[in-house]
Amino acid sequence: MLTMLMALLTGCAATSASPSVTEFNTPPDNVQPELSNAIPHEAKAAPVVEQYINVWAKIQHANTIDVHDDAEVRKQRNFFDDKQRFMNQVGERAEPFLYYIVSQLEARNMPLELALLPIVESGYNPLAQANGPAGLWQMIPATGRNFGLTINSAYDGRKDALASTDAVLDYLQHLYDTLDNDWINAVAAYNTGELVIKAAIDKNKAKGKPTDFWSLGIPAKRVQTVPKWLAFIQIIRAPNHYGLKIPAIDNRPVLDRIPAPNGVDIGQIADAAGLSKAKFKTYNPGFRQGVIPSKGKYQIALPLENIGLYQENQDKLYAQKRYDSQSYTVKSGDSLGSIAAKFGMSVKALKQANNLTSDRLKIGQELTLLTPMATNDNQPEAVKVSSNKAKVDTKVSSKSSTKAKTPTKPADKTAAKATTYKVKSGDSLDKIARKNKVKLADLMKWNQLNAKSIIKPGQELKVTE
């Protein structure tokens, strides 16, 4: 017990603010620290945030996931053995986001080791893009939309590190609840698909066999994420043993989210917050264009120490030129020149808005058009609309007490209790669940849906059991 306590204290001491990397003093391989037995009762009562200076140390000592001595795990572990350059890169990319991810996992009582998944999926690069998957967590569009992310030509919520984390944790919790309360099953399903793991579980149940991941006998090539993730759990638990040093990340919040000003150039926002444009994009990689979309509700993430300066300067943004954005689908015979002339903009501006490096267009290609908005006042249009709506709602509410014929909000509550819901344009499973005040997992179970299911306008869904 004394030895384990000294190991913990040594690990924490090695994560002071001065070193750029940390070495965790932990046992190698599968010998994991049993903190619950090693720390006296008085120490366990202290707030968790005070026990660790470094977020990685917090993950290291979580000890929630049981890693078997599996051949494929060993193979992946050996591959990353001594890959210091890669770990330095991961540490640099993870620095703005790791605390948020770990704190969300902790708040949801989910394994902190899940914070290592982005290492496997993207190397902690929020801009990572494969054929379909994108972002830190490499979500596909259908799954992202079903779990509440906005994805359009101007913004991709999968590349928003904080928003995508919220969606992925919802998804992983759903998989855990659905797949026999096994977190490795959940990660396997995240990789290969919920139905594949569900079929394997059902097959084992029919034969009276266990349904934990290790008993399912799924070939490693079908769930490549799992052995890589488990290998990194072992590496983080004992980096010294594998010739690695993990760049320290302070166990403190870095970013906070605030409403984004519609139609404002991100360069102006960065200036108002005292940031470079490049640094702003690092914290807000979800925005695809150089301007916040003029319609819809979006958020920007800023370092805590910059929010005060931004709030002091944000009123000045509204006097700047703002833009309206709309989409245009390229038709036969279109050219950059003809499209630019049609919408009163320059070819250069059209190319910049769409990150085009050549003049070639494809029929069916979607372009974003940014056109200057009228600047007849300094108040953003979105704020005006929202404030007027609030006044209208107040009047309706006051009249409803005297006029029975006026439709009121209680009627909406009655409608929300209906047994079915007809899908509307723009709906997602997440939106429908929140609108009907039901759990997303329940909505999916009642309608036999999975994360990749596509819902269509007019489709009827059960919203009660």
Coordinates of C-alpha atoms in Angstrom, one line a residue:
M1 CA 0.0 0.0 0.0
L2 CA 2.8 2.4 0.9
T3 CA 4.6 1.6 -2.4
M4 CA 1.4 2.4 -4.4
L5 CA 0.9 5.6 -2.6
M6 CA 4.4 6.7 -3.3
A7 CA 3.9 5.8 -7.0
L8 CA 0.8 8.0 -7.2
L9 CA 2.6 11.0 -5.5
T10 CA 5.6 10.6 -7.8
G11 CA 3.3 10.6 -10.8
C12 CA 1.6 13.8 -9.7
A13 CA 4.8 15.5 -8.8
A14 CA 6.2 14.8 -12.2
T15 CA 3.4 16.8 -13.8
S16 CA 4.3 20.3 -12.5
A17 CA 3.9 23.3 -14.8
S18 CA 7.5 23.6 -15.6
P19 CA 8.3 20.4 -17.5
S20 CA 7.0 20.1 -21.1
V21 CA 6.6 16.3 -20.8
T22 CA 5.7 13.9 -18.0
E23 CA 6.7 10.5 -17.0
F24 CA 4.2 8.4 -15.1
N25 CA 5.7 6.1 -12.6
T26 CA 3.4 3.1 -13.0
P27 CA 3.8 -0.7 -13.4
P28 CA 4.3 -2.0 -16.9
D29 CA 1.7 -3.9 -19.1
N30 CA -1.3 -5.3 -17.3
V31 CA -0.2 -4.5 -13.7
Q32 CA -2.5 -1.5 -13.1
P33 CA -2.7 0.8 -10.1
E34 CA -5.5 0.0 -7.7
L35 CA -6.2 3.4 -6.3
S36 CA -9.3 2.5 -4.4
N37 CA -7.2 0.1 -2.2
A38 CA -4.0 2.1 -2.2
I39 CA -5.3 5.6 -1.0
P40 CA -6.5 6.1 2.5
H41 CA -10.1 7.0 3.1
E42 CA -9.3 10.6 3.9
A43 CA -7.5 11.1 0.6
K44 CA -10.4 9.7 -1.5
A45 CA -12.7 12.3 0.0
A46 CA -10.7 15.2 -1.6
P47 CA -12.0 16.7 -4.9
V48 CA -10.7 14.8 -7.9
V49 CA -9.5 18.0 -9.6
E50 CA -7.0 18.6 -6.7
Q51 CA -5.4 15.1 -7.1
Y52 CA -3.9 15.6 -10.5
I53 CA -2.0 18.5 -12.0
N54 CA -1.9 16.7 -15.4
V55 CA -5.0 15.5 -17.3
W56 CA -3.1 12.5 -18.7
A57 CA -2.4 11.3 -15.1
K58 CA -6.1 11.4 -14.4
I59 CA -6.8 9.1 -17.4
Q60 CA -3.9 6.9 -16.4
H61 CA -5.2 6.2 -13.0
A62 CA -8.9 5.7 -14.1
N63 CA -8.3 2.0 -14.4
T64 CA -11.9 1.3 -15.7
I65 CA -11.2 -0.7 -18.8
D66 CA -9.8 -4.3 -18.4
V67 CA -7.2 -4.8 -21.1
H68 CA -6.6 -8.5 -21.9
D69 CA -3.2 -9.8 -22.9
D70 CA -4.4 -10.2 -26.5
A71 CA -2.0 -10.8 -29.5
E72 CA -3.6 -8.0 -31.6
V73 CA -3.3 -5.5 -28.7
R74 CA 0.4 -6.5 -28.3
K75 CA 0.9 -6.0 -32.0
Q76 CA -0.6 -2.5 -31.9
R77 CA 1.3 -1.6 -28.7
N78 CA 4.6 -2.6 -30.3
F79 CA 3.8 -0.6 -33.4
F80 CA 3.5 2.6 -31.3
D81 CA 6.4 1.7 -29.0
D82 CA 9.0 4.6 -29.0
K83 CA 6.9 6.8 -31.4
Q84 CA 7.8 10.0 -29.5
R85 CA 7.3 12.3 -32.4
F86 CA 3.7 11.1 -32.8
M87 CA 3.0 11.5 -29.1
N88 CA 4.4 15.1 -29.1
Q89 CA 2.0 15.9 -32.0
V90 CA -0.9 14.3 -30.2
G91 CA -0.2 16.3 -27.1
E92 CA 0.0 19.6 -29.0
R93 CA -3.3 18.9 -30.8
A94 CA -5.1 17.7 -27.7
E95 CA -4.1 20.5 -25.4
P96 CA -7.1 22.8 -26.0
F97 CA -9.7 20.0 -25.9
L98 CA -8.5 17.2 -23.6
Y99 CA -9.7 18.8 -20.3
Y100 CA -13.2 19.3 -21.7
I101 CA -13.4 15.7 -23.0
V102 CA -12.3 14.3 -19.7
S103 CA -14.5 16.5 -17.6
Q104 CA -17.6 15.5 -19.7
L105 CA -16.7 11.8 -19.3
E106 CA -16.4 12.4 -15.6
A107 CA -19.7 14.2 -15.4
R108 CA -21.5 11.4 -17.2
N109 CA -19.7 8.7 -15.2
M110 CA -18.2 7.2 -18.3
P111 CA -14.7 5.7 -18.5
L112 CA -12.0 8.3 -18.8
E113 CA -10.1 6.0 -21.1
L114 CA -12.6 6.9 -23.8
A115 CA -10.7 10.2 -24.1
L116 CA -7.9 8.2 -25.8
L117 CA -10.2 7.2 -28.8
P118 CA -9.4 10.4 -30.7
I119 CA -5.7 9.4 -30.7
V120 CA -6.7 6.3 -32.6
E121 CA -9.3 7.9 -34.8
S122 CA -7.6 11.1 -35.9
G123 CA -4.3 11.6 -34.0
Y124 CA -6.4 14.3 -32.1
N125 CA -6.7 16.4 -35.3
P126 CA -10.1 18.0 -35.5
L127 CA -9.6 18.7 -39.2
A128 CA -9.0 15.1 -40.1
Q129 CA -11.1 14.1 -43.1
A130 CA -11.5 10.6 -44.6
N131 CA -14.0 9.8 -47.4
G132 CA -17.0 10.0 -45.1
P133 CA -15.8 10.4 -41.5
A134 CA -14.5 13.7 -40.2
G135 CA -13.2 15.4 -37.1
L136 CA -11.5 14.3 -33.8
W137 CA -13.9 11.4 -33.5
Q138 CA -14.3 10.5 -37.2
M139 CA -18.0 10.6 -37.3
I140 CA -19.9 9.9 -40.5
P141 CA -22.5 12.6 -41.5
A142 CA -25.6 10.5 -40.8
T143 CA -24.5 9.7 -37.3
G144 CA -23.5 13.3 -36.6
R145 CA -26.9 14.6 -37.7
N146 CA -28.8 11.9 -35.8
F147 CA -27.0 12.9 -32.6
G148 CA -27.6 16.7 -33.0
L149 CA -24.7 18.1 -35.0
T150 CA -25.3 20.7 -37.7
I151 CA -23.5 19.9 -41.0
N152 CA -23.8 22.2 -44.0
S153 CA -21.7 24.0 -46.6
A154 CA -20.6 26.6 -44.1
Y155 CA -20.2 24.6 -40.9
D156 CA -19.4 21.0 -40.0
G157 CA -20.2 20.1 -36.4
R158 CA -18.1 17.0 -36.7
K159 CA -15.0 19.2 -36.9
D160 CA -16.1 21.3 -33.9
A161 CA -14.1 19.5 -31.2
L162 CA -16.5 20.4 -28.3
A163 CA -19.8 19.9 -30.1
S164 CA -18.7 16.6 -31.6
T165 CA -17.6 15.4 -28.2
D166 CA -21.1 16.0 -26.8
A167 CA -22.6 14.0 -29.7
V168 CA -20.1 11.2 -29.6
L169 CA -20.5 10.7 -25.9
D170 CA -24.3 10.5 -26.4
Y171 CA -23.7 7.9 -29.1
L172 CA -21.3 5.8 -27.0
Q173 CA -23.6 5.8 -24.1
H174 CA -26.4 4.6 -26.3
L175 CA -24.2 1.8 -27.6
Y176 CA -23.2 0.8 -24.1
D177 CA -26.8 0.7 -23.0
T178 CA -27.8 -1.3 -26.1
L179 CA -24.9 -3.8 -26.2
D180 CA -25.1 -5.4 -22.8
N181 CA -23.4 -2.7 -20.8
D182 CA -19.9 -3.4 -22.1
W183 CA -17.7 -0.4 -23.0
I184 CA -15.5 -2.4 -25.3
N185 CA -18.6 -3.6 -27.1
A186 CA -19.6 0.0 -27.5
V187 CA -16.2 1.0 -29.0
A188 CA -16.3 -2.0 -31.3
A189 CA -19.8 -0.9 -32.5
Y190 CA -18.6 2.6 -32.9
N191 CA -16.0 1.2 -35.3
T192 CA -17.8 -1.5 -37.2
G193 CA -21.5 -0.7 -36.7
E194 CA -24.1 -1.4 -34.0
L195 CA -25.9 -4.2 -35.9
V196 CA -22.7 -6.3 -36.3
I197 CA -22.0 -6.3 -32.5
K198 CA -25.7 -6.8 -31.7
A199 CA -25.8 -9.9 -34.0
A200 CA -22.8 -11.4 -32.3
I201 CA -24.3 -10.8 -28.8
D202 CA -27.6 -12.3 -29.9
K203 CA -25.7 -15.4 -31.3
N204 CA -23.9 -15.9 -28.0
K205 CA -27.0 -15.5 -25.9
A206 CA -28.7 -18.1 -28.0
K207 CA -25.9 -20.5 -27.2
G208 CA -25.8 -19.6 -23.5
K209 CA -22.4 -18.0 -23.9
P210 CA -21.1 -14.7 -22.3
T211 CA -21.6 -11.5 -24.2
D212 CA -18.6 -9.5 -23.2
F213 CA -16.4 -8.3 -26.1
W214 CA -13.7 -11.0 -25.4
S215 CA -16.3 -13.8 -25.7
L216 CA -17.8 -12.6 -29.0
G217 CA -14.9 -13.8 -31.2
I218 CA -15.1 -10.9 -33.6
P219 CA -12.1 -10.9 -36.0
A220 CA -9.6 -8.1 -35.3
K221 CA -9.8 -6.9 -38.9
R222 CA -13.5 -6.0 -38.4
V223 CA -12.9 -3.9 -35.3
Q224 CA -9.4 -2.4 -35.9
T225 CA -10.1 0.5 -33.6
V226 CA -10.5 -1.7 -30.5
P227 CA -6.9 -3.2 -30.3
K228 CA -5.4 0.2 -31.1
W229 CA -7.5 1.9 -28.4
L230 CA -6.7 -0.8 -25.8
A231 CA -3.0 -0.6 -26.8
F232 CA -3.0 3.1 -26.0
I233 CA -4.7 2.5 -22.7
Q234 CA -1.7 0.3 -21.8
I235 CA 0.8 2.9 -23.2
I236 CA -0.8 5.8 -21.2
R237 CA -0.7 3.7 -18.0
A238 CA 3.0 3.0 -18.3
P239 CA 4.6 5.3 -21.0
N240 CA 8.1 4.9 -19.6
H241 CA 8.0 1.2 -20.2
Y242 CA 7.3 1.8 -23.9
G243 CA 10.0 4.5 -24.3
L244 CA 7.6 7.4 -24.4
K245 CA 7.0 10.7 -22.6
I246 CA 3.6 12.2 -22.7
P247 CA 3.5 16.0 -23.1
A248 CA 1.8 17.4 -20.0
I249 CA -1.6 19.1 -20.3
D250 CA -2.7 21.1 -17.3
N251 CA -5.8 19.8 -15.5
R252 CA -7.8 23.0 -15.9
P253 CA -10.4 24.4 -18.3
V254 CA -9.0 26.0 -21.4
L255 CA -12.0 27.1 -23.5
D256 CA -15.6 28.2 -23.0
R257 CA -18.3 28.6 -25.6
I258 CA -20.3 31.8 -26.3
P259 CA -22.9 32.6 -29.0
A260 CA -21.4 33.4 -32.4
P261 CA -22.3 36.7 -34.0
N262 CA -24.1 35.9 -37.3
G263 CA -22.6 37.1 -40.5
V264 CA -19.4 38.4 -39.0
D265 CA -16.0 37.7 -40.5
I266 CA -13.9 35.4 -38.3
G267 CA -10.9 37.6 -38.7
Q268 CA -12.8 40.4 -36.9
I269 CA -13.9 38.1 -34.2
A270 CA -10.3 36.9 -33.7
D271 CA -9.1 40.6 -33.5
A272 CA -11.8 41.4 -31.0
A273 CA -10.6 38.5 -28.8
G274 CA -6.9 39.3 -29.1
L275 CA -6.2 36.2 -31.1
S276 CA -4.6 35.5 -34.5
K277 CA -6.9 34.2 -37.2
A278 CA -5.0 30.9 -37.2
K279 CA -5.3 30.5 -33.5
F280 CA -9.1 31.2 -33.7
K281 CA -9.4 28.5 -36.3
T282 CA -7.5 26.1 -34.1
Y283 CA -10.2 26.5 -31.4
N284 CA -13.1 26.6 -34.0
P285 CA -12.3 24.2 -36.8
G286 CA -15.9 23.6 -37.6
F287 CA -16.4 26.8 -39.6
R288 CA -15.7 26.0 -43.2
Q289 CA -15.7 29.6 -44.5
G290 CA -14.2 32.8 -43.4
V291 CA -17.5 34.1 -41.9
I292 CA -20.1 32.9 -39.4
P293 CA -23.2 31.9 -41.2
S294 CA -25.8 34.7 -41.2
K295 CA -28.7 32.3 -40.3
G296 CA -28.9 29.7 -37.5
K297 CA -27.5 29.5 -34.0
Y298 CA -23.8 28.8 -33.7
Q299 CA -21.2 29.0 -30.9
I300 CA -17.6 30.0 -30.9
A301 CA -15.0 28.6 -28.5
L302 CA -12.5 31.1 -26.9
P303 CA -9.8 30.7 -24.3
L304 CA -11.1 31.8 -20.9
E305 CA -8.5 34.6 -20.6
N306 CA -9.7 36.1 -23.9
I307 CA -13.4 36.1 -23.3
G308 CA -13.4 39.4 -21.3
L309 CA -11.6 41.2 -24.1
Y310 CA -14.0 39.8 -26.7
Q311 CA -17.0 41.0 -24.7
E312 CA -15.6 44.5 -24.5
N313 CA -15.1 44.7 -28.2
Q314 CA -18.0 42.7 -29.6
D315 CA -20.3 45.7 -30.1
K316 CA -17.7 47.0 -32.7
L317 CA -18.2 43.9 -34.8
Y318 CA -21.8 44.9 -35.7
A319 CA -20.6 48.1 -37.5
Q320 CA -18.4 46.0 -39.8
K321 CA -19.5 44.6 -43.1
R322 CA -21.6 41.5 -42.6
Y323 CA -22.4 38.8 -45.1
D324 CA -25.4 36.7 -46.0
S325 CA -24.7 33.2 -47.1
Q326 CA -26.7 30.9 -49.4
S327 CA -26.0 27.8 -51.3
Y328 CA -25.9 27.4 -55.1
T329 CA -25.9 24.1 -57.1
V330 CA -23.8 24.3 -60.3
K331 CA -25.8 23.7 -63.4
S332 CA -24.8 22.8 -67.0
G333 CA -23.2 25.8 -68.7
D334 CA -22.3 27.5 -65.4
S335 CA -18.8 29.1 -64.9
L336 CA -17.3 31.0 -62.1
G337 CA -17.7 34.2 -64.1
S338 CA -21.4 33.7 -64.8
I339 CA -22.2 32.7 -61.3
A340 CA -20.3 35.6 -59.8
A341 CA -22.0 38.1 -62.2
K342 CA -25.4 36.6 -61.5
F343 CA -25.0 37.2 -57.7
G344 CA -23.1 40.5 -57.9
M345 CA -19.8 39.3 -56.5
S346 CA -16.2 38.9 -57.9
V347 CA -14.7 35.6 -59.1
K348 CA -12.0 36.1 -56.5
A349 CA -14.5 36.4 -53.7
L350 CA -16.4 33.3 -55.0
K351 CA -13.2 31.2 -55.0
Q352 CA -12.2 32.4 -51.6
A353 CA -15.6 31.6 -50.1
N354 CA -15.3 28.0 -51.4
N355 CA -11.6 27.4 -51.0
L356 CA -11.3 26.8 -54.8
T357 CA -7.8 26.6 -56.3
S358 CA -8.9 26.2 -59.9
D359 CA -11.7 27.5 -62.2
R360 CA -13.1 24.1 -62.9
L361 CA -16.6 23.3 -61.7
K362 CA -18.7 20.1 -61.7
I363 CA -22.4 19.9 -62.4
G364 CA -24.1 19.3 -59.1
Q365 CA -21.3 20.9 -57.1
E366 CA -22.5 23.0 -54.2
L367 CA -21.1 26.5 -53.8
T368 CA -21.5 28.9 -50.9
L369 CA -22.3 32.5 -52.0
L370 CA -21.4 35.3 -49.6
T371 CA -23.0 38.6 -50.4
P372 CA -22.8 41.8 -48.3
M373 CA -25.8 42.6 -46.1
A374 CA -27.3 46.0 -45.8
T375 CA -25.8 48.0 -42.9
N376 CA -28.6 50.4 -42.0
D377 CA -28.0 49.9 -38.3
N378 CA -25.5 48.4 -35.9
Q379 CA -27.6 45.7 -34.4
P380 CA -27.4 42.2 -35.9
E381 CA -30.6 41.1 -37.7
A382 CA -30.6 37.8 -35.7
V383 CA -30.8 39.8 -32.4
K384 CA -33.6 42.0 -33.7
V385 CA -35.7 39.0 -34.8
S386 CA -35.2 37.2 -31.5
S387 CA -36.1 40.2 -29.5
N388 CA -39.3 40.9 -31.5
K389 CA -40.3 37.3 -31.2
A390 CA -40.0 37.5 -27.5
K391 CA -42.4 40.5 -27.4
V392 CA -45.0 38.7 -29.6
D393 CA -44.9 35.6 -27.4
T394 CA -45.5 37.7 -24.3
K395 CA -48.6 39.3 -25.9
V396 CA -50.0 35.9 -27.0
S397 CA -49.4 34.5 -23.5
S398 CA -51.3 37.4 -21.8
K399 CA -54.2 37.2 -24.2
S400 CA -54.6 33.5 -23.8
S401 CA -55.9 33.9 -20.3
T402 CA -58.9 35.9 -21.6
K403 CA -59.5 34.4 -25.0
A404 CA -60.2 30.7 -25.2
K405 CA -60.1 30.6 -29.0
T406 CA -56.4 31.7 -29.2
P407 CA -54.0 28.7 -29.6
T408 CA -51.7 28.6 -26.6
K409 CA -48.6 26.7 -25.6
P410 CA -50.6 24.1 -23.4
A411 CA -51.9 22.8 -26.7
D412 CA -48.3 22.2 -27.9
K413 CA -47.7 20.2 -24.7
T414 CA -50.7 18.0 -25.5
A415 CA -49.4 17.5 -29.0
A416 CA -46.0 16.5 -27.6
K417 CA -47.7 13.6 -25.8
A418 CA -48.8 12.1 -29.0
T419 CA -47.8 8.5 -29.6
T420 CA -46.3 9.2 -33.1
Y421 CA -44.4 12.0 -34.7
K422 CA -44.2 12.9 -38.4
V423 CA -40.7 13.7 -39.5
K424 CA -40.3 17.2 -40.9
S425 CA -37.6 18.6 -43.2
G426 CA -34.4 19.4 -41.2
D427 CA -35.3 17.0 -38.3
S428 CA -32.7 14.7 -36.7
L429 CA -33.2 11.9 -34.2
D430 CA -31.7 14.1 -31.5
K431 CA -34.1 17.0 -32.3
I432 CA -37.1 14.8 -32.4
A433 CA -36.1 13.2 -29.0
R434 CA -35.7 16.6 -27.4
K435 CA -38.9 18.0 -28.9
N436 CA -40.9 15.1 -27.5
K437 CA -39.0 15.0 -24.2
V438 CA -37.8 11.4 -24.6
K439 CA -34.4 9.8 -24.4
L440 CA -32.7 9.4 -27.7
A441 CA -31.8 5.8 -26.9
D442 CA -35.5 5.1 -26.2
L443 CA -36.6 6.8 -29.5
M444 CA -34.1 4.6 -31.4
K445 CA -35.2 1.4 -29.6
W446 CA -38.9 2.0 -30.2
N447 CA -38.4 2.5 -33.9
Q448 CA -35.6 -0.1 -34.4
L449 CA -33.2 2.6 -35.6
N450 CA -29.4 2.8 -35.3
A451 CA -27.0 5.7 -35.5
K452 CA -26.7 5.3 -39.3
S453 CA -30.4 5.2 -40.0
I454 CA -31.7 7.9 -42.4
I455 CA -35.1 9.4 -41.6
K456 CA -37.2 11.2 -44.3
P457 CA -39.8 13.9 -44.2
G458 CA -43.3 12.4 -43.8
Q459 CA -42.0 9.3 -42.0
E460 CA -43.9 8.5 -38.7
L461 CA -41.9 7.6 -35.6
K462 CA -43.1 6.2 -32.3
V463 CA -42.4 8.7 -29.5
T464 CA -43.9 6.6 -26.7
E465 CA -43.4 3.0 -25.8

